[in-house]
Each structure stands twice: as C-alpha cells, then as structure tokens.
Coordinates of C-alpha atoms in Angstrom, one line a residue:
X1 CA 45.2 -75.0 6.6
X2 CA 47.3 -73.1 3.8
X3 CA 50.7 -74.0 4.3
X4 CA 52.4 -70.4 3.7
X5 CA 54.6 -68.1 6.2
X6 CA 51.8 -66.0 7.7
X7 CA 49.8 -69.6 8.8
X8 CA 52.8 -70.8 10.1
X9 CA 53.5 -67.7 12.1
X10 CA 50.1 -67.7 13.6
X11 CA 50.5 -71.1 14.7
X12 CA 53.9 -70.6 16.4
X13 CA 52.7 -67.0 18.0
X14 CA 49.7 -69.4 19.6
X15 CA 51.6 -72.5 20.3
X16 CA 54.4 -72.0 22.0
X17 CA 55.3 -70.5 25.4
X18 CA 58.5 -68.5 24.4
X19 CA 56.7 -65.5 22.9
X20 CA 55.5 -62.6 25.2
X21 CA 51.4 -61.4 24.4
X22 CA 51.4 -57.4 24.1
X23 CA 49.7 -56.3 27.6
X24 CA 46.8 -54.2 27.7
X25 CA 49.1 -51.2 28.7
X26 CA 52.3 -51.4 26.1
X27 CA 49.5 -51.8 23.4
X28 CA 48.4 -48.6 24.4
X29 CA 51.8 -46.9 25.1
X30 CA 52.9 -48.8 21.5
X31 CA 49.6 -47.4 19.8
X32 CA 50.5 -43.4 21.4
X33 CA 54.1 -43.7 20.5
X34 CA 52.9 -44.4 16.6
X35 CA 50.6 -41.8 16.7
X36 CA 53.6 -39.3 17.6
X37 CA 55.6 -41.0 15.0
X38 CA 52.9 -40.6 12.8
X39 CA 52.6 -37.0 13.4
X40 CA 55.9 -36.4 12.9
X41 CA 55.7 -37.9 9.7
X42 CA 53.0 -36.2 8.6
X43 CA 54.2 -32.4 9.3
X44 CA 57.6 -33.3 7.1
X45 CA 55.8 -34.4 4.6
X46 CA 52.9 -31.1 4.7
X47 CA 55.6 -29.2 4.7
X48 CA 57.4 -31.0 1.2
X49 CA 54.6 -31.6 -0.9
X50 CA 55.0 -35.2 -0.4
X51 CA 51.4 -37.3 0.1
X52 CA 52.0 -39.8 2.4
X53 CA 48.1 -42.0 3.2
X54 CA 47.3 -45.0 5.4
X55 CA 47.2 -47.9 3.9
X56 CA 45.9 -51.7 5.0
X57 CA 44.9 -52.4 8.2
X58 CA 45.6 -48.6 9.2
X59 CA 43.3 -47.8 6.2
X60 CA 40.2 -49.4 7.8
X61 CA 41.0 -48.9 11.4
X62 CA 40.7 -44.6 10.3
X63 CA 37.4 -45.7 8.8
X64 CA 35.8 -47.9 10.8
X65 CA 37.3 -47.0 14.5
X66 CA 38.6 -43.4 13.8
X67 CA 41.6 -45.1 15.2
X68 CA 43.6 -48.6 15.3
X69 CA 42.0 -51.2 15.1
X70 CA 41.4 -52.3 18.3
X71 CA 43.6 -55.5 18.6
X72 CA 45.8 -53.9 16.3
X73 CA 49.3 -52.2 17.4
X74 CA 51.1 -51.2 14.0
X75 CA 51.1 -48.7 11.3
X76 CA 50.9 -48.8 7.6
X77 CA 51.4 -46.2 5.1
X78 CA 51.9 -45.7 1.2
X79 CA 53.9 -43.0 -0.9
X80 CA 53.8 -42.8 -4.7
X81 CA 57.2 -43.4 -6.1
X82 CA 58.1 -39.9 -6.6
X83 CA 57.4 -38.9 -3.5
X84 CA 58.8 -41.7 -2.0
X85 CA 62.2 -40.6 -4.1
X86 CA 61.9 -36.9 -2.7
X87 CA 61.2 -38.7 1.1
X88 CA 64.5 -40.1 0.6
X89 CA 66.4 -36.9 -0.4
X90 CA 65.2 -34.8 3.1
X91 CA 64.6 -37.4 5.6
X92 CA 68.6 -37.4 7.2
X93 CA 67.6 -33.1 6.8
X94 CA 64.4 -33.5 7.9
X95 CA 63.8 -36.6 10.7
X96 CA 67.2 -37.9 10.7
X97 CA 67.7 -36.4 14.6
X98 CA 64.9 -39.0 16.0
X99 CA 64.3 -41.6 13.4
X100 CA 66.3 -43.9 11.1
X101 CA 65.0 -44.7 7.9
X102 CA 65.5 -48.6 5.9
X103 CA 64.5 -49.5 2.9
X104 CA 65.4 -50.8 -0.6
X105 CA 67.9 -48.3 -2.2
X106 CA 68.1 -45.5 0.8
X107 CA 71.7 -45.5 0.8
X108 CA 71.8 -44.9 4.3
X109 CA 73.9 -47.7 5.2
X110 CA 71.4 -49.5 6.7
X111 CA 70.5 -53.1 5.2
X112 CA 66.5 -53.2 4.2
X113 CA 64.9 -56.6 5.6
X114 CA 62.4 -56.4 3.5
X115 CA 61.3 -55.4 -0.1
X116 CA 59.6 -52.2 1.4
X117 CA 60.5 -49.1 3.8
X118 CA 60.3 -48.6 7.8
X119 CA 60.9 -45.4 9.5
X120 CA 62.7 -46.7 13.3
X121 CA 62.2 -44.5 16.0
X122 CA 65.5 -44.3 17.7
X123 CA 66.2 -45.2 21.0
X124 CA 63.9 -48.0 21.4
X125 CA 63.3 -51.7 21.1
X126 CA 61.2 -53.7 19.2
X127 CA 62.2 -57.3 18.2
X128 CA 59.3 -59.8 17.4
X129 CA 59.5 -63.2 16.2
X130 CA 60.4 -62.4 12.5
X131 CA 63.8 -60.3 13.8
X132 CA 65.1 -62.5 16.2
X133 CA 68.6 -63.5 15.5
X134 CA 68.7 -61.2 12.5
X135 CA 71.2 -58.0 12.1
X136 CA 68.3 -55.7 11.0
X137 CA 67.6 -52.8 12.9
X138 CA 64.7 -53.8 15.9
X139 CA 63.0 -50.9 17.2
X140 CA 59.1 -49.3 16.9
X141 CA 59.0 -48.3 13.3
X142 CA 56.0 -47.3 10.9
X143 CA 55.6 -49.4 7.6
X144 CA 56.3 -47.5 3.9
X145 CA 54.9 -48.9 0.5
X146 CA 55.5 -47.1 -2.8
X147 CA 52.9 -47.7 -5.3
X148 CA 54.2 -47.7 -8.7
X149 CA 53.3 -47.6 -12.1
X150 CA 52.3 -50.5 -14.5
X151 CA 53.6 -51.7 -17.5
X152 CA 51.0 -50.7 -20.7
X153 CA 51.3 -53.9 -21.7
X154 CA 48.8 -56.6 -20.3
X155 CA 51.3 -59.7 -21.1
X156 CA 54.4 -57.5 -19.1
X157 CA 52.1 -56.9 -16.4
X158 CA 50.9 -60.5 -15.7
X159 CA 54.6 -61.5 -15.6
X160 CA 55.5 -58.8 -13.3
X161 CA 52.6 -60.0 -10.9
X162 CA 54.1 -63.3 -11.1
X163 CA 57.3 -62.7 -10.8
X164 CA 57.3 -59.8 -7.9
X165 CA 55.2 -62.6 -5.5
X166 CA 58.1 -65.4 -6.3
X167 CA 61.0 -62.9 -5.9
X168 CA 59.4 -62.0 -2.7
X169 CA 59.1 -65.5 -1.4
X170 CA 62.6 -66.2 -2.6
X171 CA 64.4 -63.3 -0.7
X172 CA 62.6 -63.3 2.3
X173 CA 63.9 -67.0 1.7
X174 CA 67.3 -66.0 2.3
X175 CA 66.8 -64.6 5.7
X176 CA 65.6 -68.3 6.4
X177 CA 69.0 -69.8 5.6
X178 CA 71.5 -66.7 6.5
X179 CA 69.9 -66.0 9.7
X180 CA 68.7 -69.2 11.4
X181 CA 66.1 -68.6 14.0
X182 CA 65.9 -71.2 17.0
X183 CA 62.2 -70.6 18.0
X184 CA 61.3 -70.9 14.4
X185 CA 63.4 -73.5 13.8
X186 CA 62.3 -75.7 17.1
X187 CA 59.0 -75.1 16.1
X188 CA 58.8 -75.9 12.4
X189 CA 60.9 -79.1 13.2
X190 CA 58.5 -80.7 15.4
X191 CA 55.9 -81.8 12.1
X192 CA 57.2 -83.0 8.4
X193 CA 55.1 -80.7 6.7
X194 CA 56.2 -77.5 8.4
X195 CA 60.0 -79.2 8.4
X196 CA 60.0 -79.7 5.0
X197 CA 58.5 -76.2 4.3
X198 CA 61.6 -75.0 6.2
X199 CA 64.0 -76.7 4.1
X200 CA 62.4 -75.2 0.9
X201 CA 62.9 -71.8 2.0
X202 CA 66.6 -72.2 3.3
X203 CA 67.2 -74.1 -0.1
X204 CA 66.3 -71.0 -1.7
X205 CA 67.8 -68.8 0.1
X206 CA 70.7 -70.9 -0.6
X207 CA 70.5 -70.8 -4.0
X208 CA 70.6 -66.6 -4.3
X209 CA 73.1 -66.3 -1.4
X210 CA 75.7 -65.7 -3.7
X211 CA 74.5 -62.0 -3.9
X212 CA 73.3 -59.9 -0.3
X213 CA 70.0 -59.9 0.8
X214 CA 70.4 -56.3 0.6
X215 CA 71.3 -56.6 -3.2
X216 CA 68.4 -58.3 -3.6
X217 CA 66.0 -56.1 -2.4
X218 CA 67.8 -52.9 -4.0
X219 CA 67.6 -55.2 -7.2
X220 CA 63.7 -55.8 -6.7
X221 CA 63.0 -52.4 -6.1
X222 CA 64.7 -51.3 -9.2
X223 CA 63.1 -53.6 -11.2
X224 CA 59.4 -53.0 -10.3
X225 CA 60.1 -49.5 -10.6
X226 CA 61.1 -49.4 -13.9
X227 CA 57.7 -48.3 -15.6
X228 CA 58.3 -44.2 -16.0
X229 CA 55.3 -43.4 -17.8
X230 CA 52.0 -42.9 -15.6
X231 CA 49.9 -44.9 -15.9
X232 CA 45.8 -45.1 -15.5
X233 CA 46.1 -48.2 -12.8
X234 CA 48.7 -48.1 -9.6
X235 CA 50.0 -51.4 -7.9
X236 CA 53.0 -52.3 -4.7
X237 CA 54.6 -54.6 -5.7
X238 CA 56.2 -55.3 -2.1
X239 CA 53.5 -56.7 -0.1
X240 CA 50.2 -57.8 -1.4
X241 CA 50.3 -56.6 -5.3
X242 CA 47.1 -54.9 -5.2
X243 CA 46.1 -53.0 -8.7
X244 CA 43.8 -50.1 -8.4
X245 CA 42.8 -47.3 -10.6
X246 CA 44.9 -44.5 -10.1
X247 CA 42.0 -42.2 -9.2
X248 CA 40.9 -44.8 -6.1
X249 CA 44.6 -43.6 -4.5
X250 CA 44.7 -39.9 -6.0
X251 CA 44.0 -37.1 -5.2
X252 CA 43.9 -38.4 -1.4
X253 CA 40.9 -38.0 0.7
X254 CA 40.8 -37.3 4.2
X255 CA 40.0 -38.8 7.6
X256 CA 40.9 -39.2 11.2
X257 CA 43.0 -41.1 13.3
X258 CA 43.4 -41.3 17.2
X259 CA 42.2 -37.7 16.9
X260 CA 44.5 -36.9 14.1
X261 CA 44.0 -35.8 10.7
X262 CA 45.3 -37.8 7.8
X263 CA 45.1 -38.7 3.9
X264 CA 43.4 -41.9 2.8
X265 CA 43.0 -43.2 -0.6
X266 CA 41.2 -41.1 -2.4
X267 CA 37.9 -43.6 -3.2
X268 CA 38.9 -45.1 0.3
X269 CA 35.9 -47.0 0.1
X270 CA 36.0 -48.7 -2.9
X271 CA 39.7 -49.2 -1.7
X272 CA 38.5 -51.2 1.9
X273 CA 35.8 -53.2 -0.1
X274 CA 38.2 -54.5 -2.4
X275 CA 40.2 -55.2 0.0
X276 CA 38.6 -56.6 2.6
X277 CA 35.3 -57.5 1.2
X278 CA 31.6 -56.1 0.8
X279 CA 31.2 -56.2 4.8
X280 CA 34.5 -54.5 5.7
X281 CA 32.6 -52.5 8.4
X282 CA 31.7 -55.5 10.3
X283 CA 34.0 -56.6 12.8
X284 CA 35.4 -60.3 12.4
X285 CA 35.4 -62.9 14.8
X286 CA 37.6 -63.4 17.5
X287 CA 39.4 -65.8 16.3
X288 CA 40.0 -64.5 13.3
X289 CA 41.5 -61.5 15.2
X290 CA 46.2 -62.1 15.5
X291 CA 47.4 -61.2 18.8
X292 CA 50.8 -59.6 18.6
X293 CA 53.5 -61.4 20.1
X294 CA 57.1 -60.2 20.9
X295 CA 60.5 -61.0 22.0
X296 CA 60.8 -57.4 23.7
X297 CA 59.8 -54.3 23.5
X298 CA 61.5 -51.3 25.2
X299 CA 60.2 -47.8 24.8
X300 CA 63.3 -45.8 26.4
X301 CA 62.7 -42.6 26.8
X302 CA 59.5 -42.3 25.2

C-alpha cells in the first residue's frame, strides 16, 4: 500500500473505534442541506456573471446518478480565477448573512486550512478527522477550486507542477506539527512506517513554522496565480493539478443535480474520462467505495 496521507486516512477511518460512520439519515439530511447551499450559491453567482461548475466527485455523481454519488456526502466546485476574484468582492454583500467564506487571500479574517476555498454554512457543525484539534472553522461547507492559467513556457510549467504538489505536502505539513492531533497521533504511532511518516511531516512543518500557515497558503495562492495572460490549457494547482484544454472547462455545459440545474465542464465527458478512466460510468467496487467518518456533526437549525 502507498504510504501517502489519503492511505493513511482510510486506514485510520476503518481501524479504529473513535470515529463515528455517517448514518443512513444525516447522509441524507447532510446531502439536502448541500443541495440548499448549493442553490444558494448558484442564484448569487446567476445573478453576477460569475460561472461557478461541479467539479470531481460532484462532477460524475451529476452525470452518472443525476445526483451524489451514492456513498458520497460532499460537494465540489470550480471558479476560474476571475471569477473567483469577483466571488470574493460580493460574497460578505451577497451570502455573508448565512455563510462564511475561507480561503487563501479572502481577507475576511478567517485563517484558510487549506490551499483552496470553502463556503461554511453558519450555525452548524462539522468536524471530521482532519479538523480535530485545529482552530479552523468546523461546520458543513462546500469545496472551491480556482483553475488558473499556465505558464507559456513548457520548462516553467513542469516546475510549477513540481513545485505546487511539494508546497502542498509541505504546508499541509505544518498543520501536522502546529496542531497535534491525538487520534492521528495514537494511530500512526502504533507501526514504524506510519510513525516515521509522522515525523517527516511535523519535521516540515517545523521547518516553515517560522511564517503562519495562513501566510503560506496566501503565499501559494499568489504564486500559482501569477500567469495573467490566458492561456489555451487551464490547471488547480490546489488539489490534484489536473491540465485541461481550456475549451473541456469553457463555455460550461449543463446538467442536473438532486433535481437541480447546474454548469459542468464544458466537454464534461472528456473531463470524467480523464479523470477517472475509460469506464467512469461503471460503478466501482465496494471496497473501493470511503465511508465518511466524523467526530460530529450538528445541523442546528437546519
């Protein structure tokens, strides 16, 4: 097995006792209350001009279930970087009443925990394994990616690719060593080769402590965003460093979700096959299938 973060998550969701399995009935509750959110988020950004699509898992589930994928309970969207940059400017005007918004550079006073953007429903709770112990904001919350442009040059754009998935490992590192997490912690001590993954990332989150995590994200999403001029191929840098032809994202198609309508990538599939593979259609096995596990999750008055 691939020694990497994901891995080791899944083995700690599976193998210990401390983690709560989603029910049958907050999964649904979890998978209405996104839809709203979703909604929401949508009819702000009709009304702006902004394009805001699924992306990822959310992506596929449109396509191949009309819906969430079935053992699926989140949401992922993308923004292109201007729009992303107008989102900014009107969502305090415009959704700031009933959601909070965190991310790389918001200037909200919020500190991002990751490289990329959530909208946080306020007035709810939702703290899985990854937030415990950590000052970040917990609650149900809808994933943003900006897709930016790349560099014309082919030598730039190889080192960006390298350098945006080690920068990523790096900060994310620091959340290892600033934030200690006992059930990780416990878990990851019990064999060397998990242990001594452990110590790498706290080492490294060591070494680039003497700046803010939230410096560091601000810095990395100034850095990947530096390529003005558009360009004929669009990546995120944040998550999985995809590259795509501009026209597979734009102009957006359209599709349905849980009985709403919604923008996809425009060639969305030629987007899911790349992604996912030739057979993206076919469901995978169940044990290839994550369950999501959680420390709480409180819906107030939703």
């Amino acid at each position: 097995m691939e020694l990497n973060a994901k891995t080791i998550m899944n083995r700690l969701q599976k193998e210990t006792e401390l983690l709560k399995p989603m029910t049958s009935e907050n999964s649904k509750k979890l998978k209405s209350v996104l839809v709203g959110m979703l909604s929401d988020l949508q009819s702000v950004c009709l009304a702006n001009g902004i394009d805001v699509m699924l992306a990822y898992g959310s992506a596929l589930g449109a396509v191949r279930h009309k819906g969430f994928i079935p053992w699926d309970d989140d949401l992922d969207v993308y923004m292109s970087r201007n729009d992303w940059n107008k989102f900014k400017e009107i969502f305090k005007i415009t959704m700031g009443d009933k959601y909070e918004l965190e991310g790389p550079n918001c200037n909200n006073g919020f500190a991002p925990k990751q490289t990329f953007a959530k909208v946080y429903l306020k007035g709810t709770d939702l703290t899985d394994i990854y937030d415990l112990n950590t000052p970040y904001l917990h609650a149900i919350y809808i994933d943003i990616f900006i897709l930016d442009n790349l560099a014309k040059c082919s030598l730039v754009r190889k080192f960006d690719a390298k350098f945006s998935e080690l920068l990523k490992f790096v900060i994310n590192s620091q959340t290892y060593y600033e934030f200690p997490n006992p059930l990780i912690e416990k878990f990851m001590k019990m064999k060397t080769s998990t242990h001594s993954y452990l110590t790498l990332r706290k080492f490294l989150g060591f070494l680039i402590s003497f700046r803010s995590h939230t410096f560091w994200c601000n810095w990395f999403d100034h850095f990947f965003s530096r390529h003005k001029k558009a360009s004929s191929e669009l990546t995120q840098f944040s998550w999985s460093r995809e590259v795509f032809e501009s026209s597979v994202y734009y102009p957006c198609s359209e599709g349905e979700f849980e009985g709403l309508k919604v923008k996809l990538p425009g060639n969305v599939h030629e987007y899911l096959r790349k992604s996912y593979g030739d057979d993206y259609m076919e469901l995978p096995p169940v044990e290839k299938r994550e369950d999501h596990m959680i420390v709480n999750l409180d819906f107030g008055k939703y």
